[in-house]
Short mmCIF file of C-alpha atoms and ligand atoms in Angstrom, two decimals:
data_model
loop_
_atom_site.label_atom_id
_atom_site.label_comp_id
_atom_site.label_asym_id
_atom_site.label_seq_id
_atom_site.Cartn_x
_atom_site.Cartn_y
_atom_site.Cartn_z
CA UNK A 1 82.57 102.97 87.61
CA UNK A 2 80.16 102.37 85.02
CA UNK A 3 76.42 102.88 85.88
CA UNK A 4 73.29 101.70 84.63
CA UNK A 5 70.52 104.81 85.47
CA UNK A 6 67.02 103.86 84.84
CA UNK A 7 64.66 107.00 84.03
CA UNK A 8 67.63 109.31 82.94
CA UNK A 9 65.82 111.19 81.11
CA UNK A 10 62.80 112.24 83.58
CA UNK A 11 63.54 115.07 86.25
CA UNK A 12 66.00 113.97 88.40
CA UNK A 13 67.30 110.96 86.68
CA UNK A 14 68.25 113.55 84.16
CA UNK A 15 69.82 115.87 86.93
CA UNK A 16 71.82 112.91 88.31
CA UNK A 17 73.11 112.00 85.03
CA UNK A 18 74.30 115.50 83.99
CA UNK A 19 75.57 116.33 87.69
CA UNK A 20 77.84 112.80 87.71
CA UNK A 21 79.01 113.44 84.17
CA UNK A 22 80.23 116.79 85.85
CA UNK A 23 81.35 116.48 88.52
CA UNK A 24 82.74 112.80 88.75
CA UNK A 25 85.23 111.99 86.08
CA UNK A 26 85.50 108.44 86.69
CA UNK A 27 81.81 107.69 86.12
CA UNK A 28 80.31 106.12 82.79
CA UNK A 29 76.80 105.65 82.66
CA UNK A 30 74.41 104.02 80.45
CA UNK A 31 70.55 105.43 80.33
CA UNK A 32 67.78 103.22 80.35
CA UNK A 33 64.54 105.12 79.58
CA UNK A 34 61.09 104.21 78.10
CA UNK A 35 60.50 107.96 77.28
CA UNK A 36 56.82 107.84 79.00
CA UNK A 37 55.57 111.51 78.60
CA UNK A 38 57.74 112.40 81.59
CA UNK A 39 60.84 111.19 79.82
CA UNK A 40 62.21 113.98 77.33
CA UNK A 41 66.45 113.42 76.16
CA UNK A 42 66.23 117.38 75.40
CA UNK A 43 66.68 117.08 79.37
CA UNK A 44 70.38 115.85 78.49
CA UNK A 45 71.02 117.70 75.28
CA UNK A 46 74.59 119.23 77.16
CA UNK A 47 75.88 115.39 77.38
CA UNK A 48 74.59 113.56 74.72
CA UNK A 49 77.97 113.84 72.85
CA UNK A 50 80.12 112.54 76.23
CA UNK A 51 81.87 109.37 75.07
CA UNK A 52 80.86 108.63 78.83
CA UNK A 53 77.15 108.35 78.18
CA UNK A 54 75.13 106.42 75.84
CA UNK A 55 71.52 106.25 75.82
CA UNK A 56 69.66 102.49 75.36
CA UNK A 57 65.16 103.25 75.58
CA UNK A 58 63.42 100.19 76.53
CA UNK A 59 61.06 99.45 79.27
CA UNK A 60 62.51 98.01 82.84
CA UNK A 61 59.08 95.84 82.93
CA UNK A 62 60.47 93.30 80.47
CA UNK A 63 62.61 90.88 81.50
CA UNK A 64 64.27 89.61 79.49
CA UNK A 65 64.75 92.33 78.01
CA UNK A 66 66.57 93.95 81.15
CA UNK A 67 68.38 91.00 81.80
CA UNK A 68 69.99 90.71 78.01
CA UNK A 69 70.61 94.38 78.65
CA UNK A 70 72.33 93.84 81.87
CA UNK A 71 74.24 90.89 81.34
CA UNK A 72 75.51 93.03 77.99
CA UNK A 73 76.51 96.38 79.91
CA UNK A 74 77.94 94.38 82.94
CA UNK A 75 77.58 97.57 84.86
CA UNK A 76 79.29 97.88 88.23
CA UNK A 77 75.65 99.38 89.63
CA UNK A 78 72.42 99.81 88.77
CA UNK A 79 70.72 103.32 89.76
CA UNK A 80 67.20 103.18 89.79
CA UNK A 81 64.90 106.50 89.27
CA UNK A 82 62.67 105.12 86.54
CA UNK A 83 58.83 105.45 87.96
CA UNK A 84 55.60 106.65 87.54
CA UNK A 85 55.80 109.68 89.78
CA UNK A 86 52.81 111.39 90.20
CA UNK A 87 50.52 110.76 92.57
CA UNK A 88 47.38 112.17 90.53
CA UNK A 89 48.07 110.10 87.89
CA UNK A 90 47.76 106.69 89.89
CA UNK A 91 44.58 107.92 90.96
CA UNK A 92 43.53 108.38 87.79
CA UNK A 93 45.59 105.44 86.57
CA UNK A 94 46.94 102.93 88.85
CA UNK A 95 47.44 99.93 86.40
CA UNK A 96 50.64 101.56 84.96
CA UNK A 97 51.98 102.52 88.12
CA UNK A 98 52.09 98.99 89.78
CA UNK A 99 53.68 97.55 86.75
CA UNK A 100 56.64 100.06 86.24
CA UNK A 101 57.28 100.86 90.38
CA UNK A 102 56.44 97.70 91.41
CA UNK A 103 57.12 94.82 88.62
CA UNK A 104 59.76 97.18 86.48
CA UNK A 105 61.79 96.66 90.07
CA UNK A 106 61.82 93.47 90.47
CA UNK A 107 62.98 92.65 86.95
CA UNK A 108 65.48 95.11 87.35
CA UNK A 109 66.62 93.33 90.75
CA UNK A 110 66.38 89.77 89.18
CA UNK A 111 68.58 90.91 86.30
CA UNK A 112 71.04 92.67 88.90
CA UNK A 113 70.92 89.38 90.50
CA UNK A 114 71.81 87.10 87.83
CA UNK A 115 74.20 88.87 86.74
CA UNK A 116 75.76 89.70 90.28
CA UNK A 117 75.60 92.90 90.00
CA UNK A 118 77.80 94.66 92.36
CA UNK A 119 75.35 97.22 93.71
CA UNK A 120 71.92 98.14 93.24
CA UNK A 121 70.41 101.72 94.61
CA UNK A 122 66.67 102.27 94.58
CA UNK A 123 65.30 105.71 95.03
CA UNK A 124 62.66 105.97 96.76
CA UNK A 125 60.04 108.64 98.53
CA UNK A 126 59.23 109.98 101.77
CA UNK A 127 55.18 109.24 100.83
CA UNK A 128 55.79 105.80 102.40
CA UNK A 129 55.54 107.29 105.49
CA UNK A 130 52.14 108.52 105.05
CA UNK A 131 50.73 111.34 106.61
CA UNK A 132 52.27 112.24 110.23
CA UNK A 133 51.04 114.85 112.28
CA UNK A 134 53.14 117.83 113.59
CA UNK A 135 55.60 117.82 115.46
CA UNK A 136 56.76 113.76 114.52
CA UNK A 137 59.26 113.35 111.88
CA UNK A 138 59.62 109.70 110.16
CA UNK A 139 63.07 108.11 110.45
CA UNK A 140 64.18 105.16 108.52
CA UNK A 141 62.05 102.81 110.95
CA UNK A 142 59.06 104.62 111.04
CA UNK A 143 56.04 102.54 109.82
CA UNK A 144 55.40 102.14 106.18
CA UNK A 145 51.42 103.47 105.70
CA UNK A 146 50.69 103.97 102.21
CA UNK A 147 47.45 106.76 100.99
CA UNK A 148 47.95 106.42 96.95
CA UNK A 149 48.44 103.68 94.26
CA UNK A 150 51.97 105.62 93.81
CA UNK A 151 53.49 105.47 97.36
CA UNK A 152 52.33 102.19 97.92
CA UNK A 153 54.19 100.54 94.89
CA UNK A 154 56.84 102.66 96.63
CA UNK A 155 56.22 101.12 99.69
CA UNK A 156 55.86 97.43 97.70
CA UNK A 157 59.16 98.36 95.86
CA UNK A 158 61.31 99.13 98.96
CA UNK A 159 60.69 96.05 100.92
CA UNK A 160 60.63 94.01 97.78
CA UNK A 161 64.76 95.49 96.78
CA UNK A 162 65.42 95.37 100.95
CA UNK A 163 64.61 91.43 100.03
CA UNK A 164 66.99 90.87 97.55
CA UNK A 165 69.59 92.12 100.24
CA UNK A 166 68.44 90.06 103.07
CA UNK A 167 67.62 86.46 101.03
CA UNK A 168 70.32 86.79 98.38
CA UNK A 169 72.48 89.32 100.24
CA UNK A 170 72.60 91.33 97.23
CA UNK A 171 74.60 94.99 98.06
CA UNK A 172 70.76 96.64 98.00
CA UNK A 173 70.30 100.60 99.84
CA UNK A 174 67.34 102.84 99.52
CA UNK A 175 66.81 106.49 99.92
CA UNK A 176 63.66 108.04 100.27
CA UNK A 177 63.55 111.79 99.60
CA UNK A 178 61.17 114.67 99.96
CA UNK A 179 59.58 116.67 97.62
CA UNK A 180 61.88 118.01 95.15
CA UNK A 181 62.08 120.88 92.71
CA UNK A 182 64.43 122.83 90.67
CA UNK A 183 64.78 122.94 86.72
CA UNK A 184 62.85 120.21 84.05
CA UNK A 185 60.30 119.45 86.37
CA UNK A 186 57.66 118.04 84.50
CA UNK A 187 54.63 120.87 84.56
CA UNK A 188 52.09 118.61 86.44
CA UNK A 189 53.74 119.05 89.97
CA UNK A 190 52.97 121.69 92.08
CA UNK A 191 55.74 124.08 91.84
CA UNK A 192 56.61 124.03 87.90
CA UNK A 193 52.33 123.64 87.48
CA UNK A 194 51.96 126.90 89.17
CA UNK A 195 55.17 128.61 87.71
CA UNK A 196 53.88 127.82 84.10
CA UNK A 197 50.64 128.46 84.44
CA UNK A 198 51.30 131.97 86.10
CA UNK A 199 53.47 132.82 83.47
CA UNK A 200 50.79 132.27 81.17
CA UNK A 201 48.15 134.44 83.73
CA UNK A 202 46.17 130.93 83.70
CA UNK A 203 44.40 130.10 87.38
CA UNK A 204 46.16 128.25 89.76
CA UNK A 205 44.45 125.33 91.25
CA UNK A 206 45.19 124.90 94.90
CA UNK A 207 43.96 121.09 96.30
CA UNK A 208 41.67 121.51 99.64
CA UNK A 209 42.47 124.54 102.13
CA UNK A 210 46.20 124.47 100.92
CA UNK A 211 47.67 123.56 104.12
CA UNK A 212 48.97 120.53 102.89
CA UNK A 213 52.44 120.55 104.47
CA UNK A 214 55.48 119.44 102.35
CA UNK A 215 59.28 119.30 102.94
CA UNK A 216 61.03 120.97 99.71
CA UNK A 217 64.36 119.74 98.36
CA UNK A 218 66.26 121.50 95.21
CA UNK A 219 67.43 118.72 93.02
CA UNK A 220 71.01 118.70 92.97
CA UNK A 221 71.06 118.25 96.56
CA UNK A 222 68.93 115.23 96.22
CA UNK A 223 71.15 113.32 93.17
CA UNK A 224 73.90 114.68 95.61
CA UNK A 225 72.36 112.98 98.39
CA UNK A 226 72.59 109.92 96.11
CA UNK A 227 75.84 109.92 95.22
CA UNK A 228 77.08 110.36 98.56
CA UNK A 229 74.93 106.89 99.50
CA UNK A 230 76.24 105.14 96.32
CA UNK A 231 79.54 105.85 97.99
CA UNK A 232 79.50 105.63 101.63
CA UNK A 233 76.32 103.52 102.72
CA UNK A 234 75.74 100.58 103.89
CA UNK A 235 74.26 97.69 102.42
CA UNK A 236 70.73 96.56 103.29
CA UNK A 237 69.87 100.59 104.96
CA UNK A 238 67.33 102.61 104.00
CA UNK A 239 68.15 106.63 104.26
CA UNK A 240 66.11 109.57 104.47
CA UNK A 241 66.86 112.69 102.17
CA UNK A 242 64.89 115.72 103.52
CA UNK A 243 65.24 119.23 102.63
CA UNK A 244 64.60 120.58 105.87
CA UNK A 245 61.75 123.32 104.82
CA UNK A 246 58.85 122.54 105.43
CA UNK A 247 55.88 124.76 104.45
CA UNK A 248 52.23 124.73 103.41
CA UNK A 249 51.16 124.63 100.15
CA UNK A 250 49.41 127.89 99.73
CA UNK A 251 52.55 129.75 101.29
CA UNK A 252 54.65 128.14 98.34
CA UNK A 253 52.27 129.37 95.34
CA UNK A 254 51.96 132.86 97.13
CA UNK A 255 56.11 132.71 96.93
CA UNK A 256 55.97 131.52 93.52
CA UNK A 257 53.56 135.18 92.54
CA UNK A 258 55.77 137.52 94.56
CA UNK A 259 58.41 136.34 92.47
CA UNK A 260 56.89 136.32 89.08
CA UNK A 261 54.96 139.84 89.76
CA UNK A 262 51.46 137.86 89.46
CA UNK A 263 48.44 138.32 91.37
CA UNK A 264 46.68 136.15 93.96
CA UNK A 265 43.49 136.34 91.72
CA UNK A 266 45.05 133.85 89.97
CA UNK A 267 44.69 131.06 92.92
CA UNK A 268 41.34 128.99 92.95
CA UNK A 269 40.26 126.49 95.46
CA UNK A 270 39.66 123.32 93.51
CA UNK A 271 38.04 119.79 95.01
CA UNK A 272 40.78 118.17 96.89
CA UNK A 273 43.02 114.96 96.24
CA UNK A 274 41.12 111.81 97.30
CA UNK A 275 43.56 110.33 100.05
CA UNK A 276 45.27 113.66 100.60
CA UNK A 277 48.65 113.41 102.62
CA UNK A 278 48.00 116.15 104.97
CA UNK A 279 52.00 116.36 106.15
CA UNK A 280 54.89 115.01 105.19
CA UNK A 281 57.88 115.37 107.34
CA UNK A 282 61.54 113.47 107.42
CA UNK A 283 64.47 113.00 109.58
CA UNK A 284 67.67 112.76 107.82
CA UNK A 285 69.91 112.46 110.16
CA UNK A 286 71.32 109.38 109.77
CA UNK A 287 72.62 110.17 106.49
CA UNK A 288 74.16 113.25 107.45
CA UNK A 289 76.18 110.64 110.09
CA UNK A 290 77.05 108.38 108.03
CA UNK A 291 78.63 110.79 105.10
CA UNK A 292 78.05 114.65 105.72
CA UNK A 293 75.86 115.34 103.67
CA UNK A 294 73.49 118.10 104.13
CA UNK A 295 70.90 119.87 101.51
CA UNK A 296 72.88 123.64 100.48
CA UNK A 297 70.25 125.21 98.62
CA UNK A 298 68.20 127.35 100.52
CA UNK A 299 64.43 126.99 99.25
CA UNK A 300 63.73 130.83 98.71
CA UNK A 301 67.21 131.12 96.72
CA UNK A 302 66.34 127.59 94.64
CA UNK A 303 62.78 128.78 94.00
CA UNK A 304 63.81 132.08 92.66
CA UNK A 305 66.33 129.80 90.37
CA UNK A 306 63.59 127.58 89.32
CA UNK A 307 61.36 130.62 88.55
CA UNK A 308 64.14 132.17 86.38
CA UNK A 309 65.21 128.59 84.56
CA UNK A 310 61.00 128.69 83.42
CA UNK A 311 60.91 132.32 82.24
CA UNK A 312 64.16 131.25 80.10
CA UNK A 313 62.86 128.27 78.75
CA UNK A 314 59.56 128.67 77.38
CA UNK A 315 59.81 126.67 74.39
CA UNK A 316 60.61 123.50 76.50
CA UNK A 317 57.15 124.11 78.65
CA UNK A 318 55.31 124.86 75.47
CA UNK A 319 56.57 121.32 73.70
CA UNK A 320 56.06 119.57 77.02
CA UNK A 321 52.58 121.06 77.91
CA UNK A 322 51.45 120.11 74.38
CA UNK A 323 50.02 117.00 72.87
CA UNK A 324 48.85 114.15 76.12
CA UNK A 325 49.73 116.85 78.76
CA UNK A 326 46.15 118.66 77.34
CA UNK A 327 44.27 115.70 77.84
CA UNK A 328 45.81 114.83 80.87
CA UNK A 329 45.16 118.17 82.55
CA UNK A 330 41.56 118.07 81.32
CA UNK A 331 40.95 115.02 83.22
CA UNK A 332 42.81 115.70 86.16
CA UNK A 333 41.57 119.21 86.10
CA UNK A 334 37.94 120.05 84.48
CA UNK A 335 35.53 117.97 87.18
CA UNK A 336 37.23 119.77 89.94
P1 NAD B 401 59.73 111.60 86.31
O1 NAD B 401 58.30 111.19 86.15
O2 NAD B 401 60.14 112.97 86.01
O3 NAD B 401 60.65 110.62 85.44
C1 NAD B 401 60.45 109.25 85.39
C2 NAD B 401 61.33 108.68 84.27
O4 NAD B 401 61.15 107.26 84.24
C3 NAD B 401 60.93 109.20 82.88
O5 NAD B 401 62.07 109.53 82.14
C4 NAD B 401 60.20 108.01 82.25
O6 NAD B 401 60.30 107.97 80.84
C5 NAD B 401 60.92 106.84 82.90
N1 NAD B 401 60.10 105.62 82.94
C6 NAD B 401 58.81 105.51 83.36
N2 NAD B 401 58.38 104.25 83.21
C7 NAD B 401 59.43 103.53 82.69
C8 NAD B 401 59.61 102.17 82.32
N3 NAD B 401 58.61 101.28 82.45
N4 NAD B 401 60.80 101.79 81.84
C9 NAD B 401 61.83 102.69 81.70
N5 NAD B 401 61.69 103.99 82.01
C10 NAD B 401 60.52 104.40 82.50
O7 NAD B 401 60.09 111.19 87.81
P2 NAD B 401 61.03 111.95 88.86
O8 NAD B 401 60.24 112.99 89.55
O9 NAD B 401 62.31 112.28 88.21
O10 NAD B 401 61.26 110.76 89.92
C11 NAD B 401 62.35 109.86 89.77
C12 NAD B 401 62.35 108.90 90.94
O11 NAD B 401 62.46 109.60 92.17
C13 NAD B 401 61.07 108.07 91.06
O12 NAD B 401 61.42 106.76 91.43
C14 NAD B 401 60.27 108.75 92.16
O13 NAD B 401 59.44 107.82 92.83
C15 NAD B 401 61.41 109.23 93.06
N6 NAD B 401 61.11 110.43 93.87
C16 NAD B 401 60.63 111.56 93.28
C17 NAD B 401 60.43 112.71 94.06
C18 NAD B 401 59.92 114.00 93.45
O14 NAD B 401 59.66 114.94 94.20
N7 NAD B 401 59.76 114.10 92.14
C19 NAD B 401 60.72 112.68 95.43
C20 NAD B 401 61.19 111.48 96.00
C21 NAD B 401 61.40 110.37 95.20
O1 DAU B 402 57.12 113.54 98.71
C1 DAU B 402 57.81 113.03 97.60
C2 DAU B 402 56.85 112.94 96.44
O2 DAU B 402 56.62 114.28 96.02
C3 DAU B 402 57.37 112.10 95.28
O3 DAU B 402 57.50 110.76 95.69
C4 DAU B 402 56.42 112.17 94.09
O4 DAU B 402 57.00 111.50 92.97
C5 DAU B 402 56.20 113.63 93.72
O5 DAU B 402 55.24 113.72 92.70
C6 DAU B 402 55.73 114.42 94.94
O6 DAU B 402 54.40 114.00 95.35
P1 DAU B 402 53.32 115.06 95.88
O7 DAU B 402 51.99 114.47 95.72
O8 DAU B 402 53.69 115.59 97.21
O9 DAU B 402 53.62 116.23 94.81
P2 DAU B 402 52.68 117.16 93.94
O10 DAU B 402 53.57 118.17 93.31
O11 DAU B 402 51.76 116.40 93.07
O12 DAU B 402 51.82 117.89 95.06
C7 DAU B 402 52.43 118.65 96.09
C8 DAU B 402 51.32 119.20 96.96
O13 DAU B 402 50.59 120.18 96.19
C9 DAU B 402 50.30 118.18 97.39
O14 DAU B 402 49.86 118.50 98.70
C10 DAU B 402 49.15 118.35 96.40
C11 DAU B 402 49.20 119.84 96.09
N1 DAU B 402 48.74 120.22 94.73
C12 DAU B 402 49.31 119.59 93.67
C13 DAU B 402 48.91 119.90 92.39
C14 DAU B 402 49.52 119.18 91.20
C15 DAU B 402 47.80 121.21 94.57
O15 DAU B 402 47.30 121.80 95.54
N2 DAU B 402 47.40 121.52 93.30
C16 DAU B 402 47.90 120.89 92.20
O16 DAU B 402 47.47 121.21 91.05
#
């Protein structure tokens, strides 16, 4: 099987390409990646030598440039993680968000299919949903309601790769996963954020009253999530991947100082996110039917991981929180 992974070399792009390598002997893959300032290939340093991985950067909004590279790799799918991810940026930002998520998809799906691809998985988020209130969970047909630039090329992106199945039949699925966290998450996200900046005693800014709810999923069990769709789903379905712990904000940054020692001076209210999801909240059921999988990392034992994998790798925060990240933070940050 020889795979063509967009945004290997962001956070879990890069965990799904080191996990496959792994754990799946028959899988080649080749990365596409733009390296944005969430794309970094020290991410892959331990299989950059495979002979089953080679690394191509370009951008997955050019056409013609995907399609040359498709019709060259002829892989036998395409797996497609390349985004822009965060939600505070498309606030900020939206222009770049709707042409990666939204455009970057459809040339990716146009080159898949004229060059009849055999498969094409896009991985989506659980932020299509929108905001639900306790006790409702969303399953696959719950109604798409978009709050941010970011979910709603999501959103735009799903039904757009769903079409490609239903007009062209194409072999098109789509999962849509909760939050995740674990090891080379990029240091604007609300776990590593508050990780790194409590290691370095800096303040801790918590959105609102902090009872934003969110369902928390360790990595690995997401890219396993995927491979187990990539092999047993169907074509045309959509599939939730939740983590099934659920918990407020605040209670996750007061987790995150117990474990590092630090103290809860260091939280400050900020201004909240305009368009704030107040609750997220999935049913993955039907994936566990249709191929067993469930999520096997408890949250307190893949925090405390997560914790650990920042304390040990200080110089890859320091390199990644220099440079744009400063100006970024300063703009996200300083009028709140
Ligand atoms: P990330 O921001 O860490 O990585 C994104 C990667 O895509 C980077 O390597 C970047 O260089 C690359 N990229 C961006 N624009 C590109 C372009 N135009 N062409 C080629 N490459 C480009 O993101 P992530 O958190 O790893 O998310 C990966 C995917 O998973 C995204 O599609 C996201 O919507 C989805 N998702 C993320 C989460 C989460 O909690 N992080 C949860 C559910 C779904
Ligand atoms: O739900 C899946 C989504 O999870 C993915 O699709 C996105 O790519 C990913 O970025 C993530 O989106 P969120 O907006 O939920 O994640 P973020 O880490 O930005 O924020 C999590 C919660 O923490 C949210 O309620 C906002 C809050 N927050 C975040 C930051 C960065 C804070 O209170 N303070 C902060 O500084």
């Amino acid at each position: 099987m020889k795979y063509l992974v967009t945004g290997g070399a962001g956070f879990i792009g890069s965990a799904f390409v080191r996990l496959c390598l792994r754990e799946r002997p028959d899988v080649e893959i080749v990365n596409l990646d733009k390296l944005t300032y969430a794309g970094n290939l020290e991410n892959l340093a331990e299989v950059s030598d495979s002979p089953r991985y080679s690394f191509v950067k370009g951008d997955i909004a050019e056409l013609d440039f995907v399609h040359n590279l498709v019709a060259e790799t002829k892989p036998d799918a395409i797996v497609h993680f390349a985004a822009e991810s965060h939600v505070d940026r498309s606030i900020l930002s939206p222009e770049p968000v709707i042409r990666t998520n939204f455009h970057g998809t459809f040339c990716l799906l146009e080159a898949a299919r004229r060059n009849q691809v055999p498969r094409f998985h896009h991985v989506s988020t659980d932020e299509v949903y929108g905001s639900l209130e306790e006790p409702l969970e969303a399953d696959e047909s719950y109604p798409l309601k978009a709050s941010s630039p970011y979910s709603a090329s999501k959103a735009g992106s799903d039904l757009l790769a769903l079409s490609y199945h239903t007009t062209y039949h194409m072999a098109v699925t789509v999962s849509r996963a909760s939050n995740n966290y674990g090891p080379y998450h990029f240091p604007e996200k609300l776990i590593p954020l508050m990780i790194s900046n409590a290691l370095e005693d800096k303040p801790l800014p918590i959105y609102g009253d902090g009872l934003q709810v969110r369902d928390w999923l360790y990595v690995d069990d997401h890219c396993r999530a995927i491979q187990a769709v990539l092999d047993k789903g169907r074509s045309g379905e959509i599939y939730n991947i939740g983590g099934s712990r659920s918990l407020p904000n605040r209670e996750v940054v007061e987790m995150i100082l117990a474990i590092t020692g630090k103290p809860k001076s260091l939280m400050v209210t900020v201004k909240d996110r305009p368009g704030h999801d107040r609750r997220y909240a999935l049913s993955s059921e039907k994936l566990t039917r249709a191929t067993g999988w469930t999520p096997l990392v408890p949250f307190e034992e893949g925090l405390a991981a997560t914790v650990r994998w920042y304390q040990e790798h200080r110089d890859w925060v320091a390199r990644v929180k220099s440079g744009e990240y400063q100006s970024y933070y300063d703009k996200n940050y300083a009028g709140r």
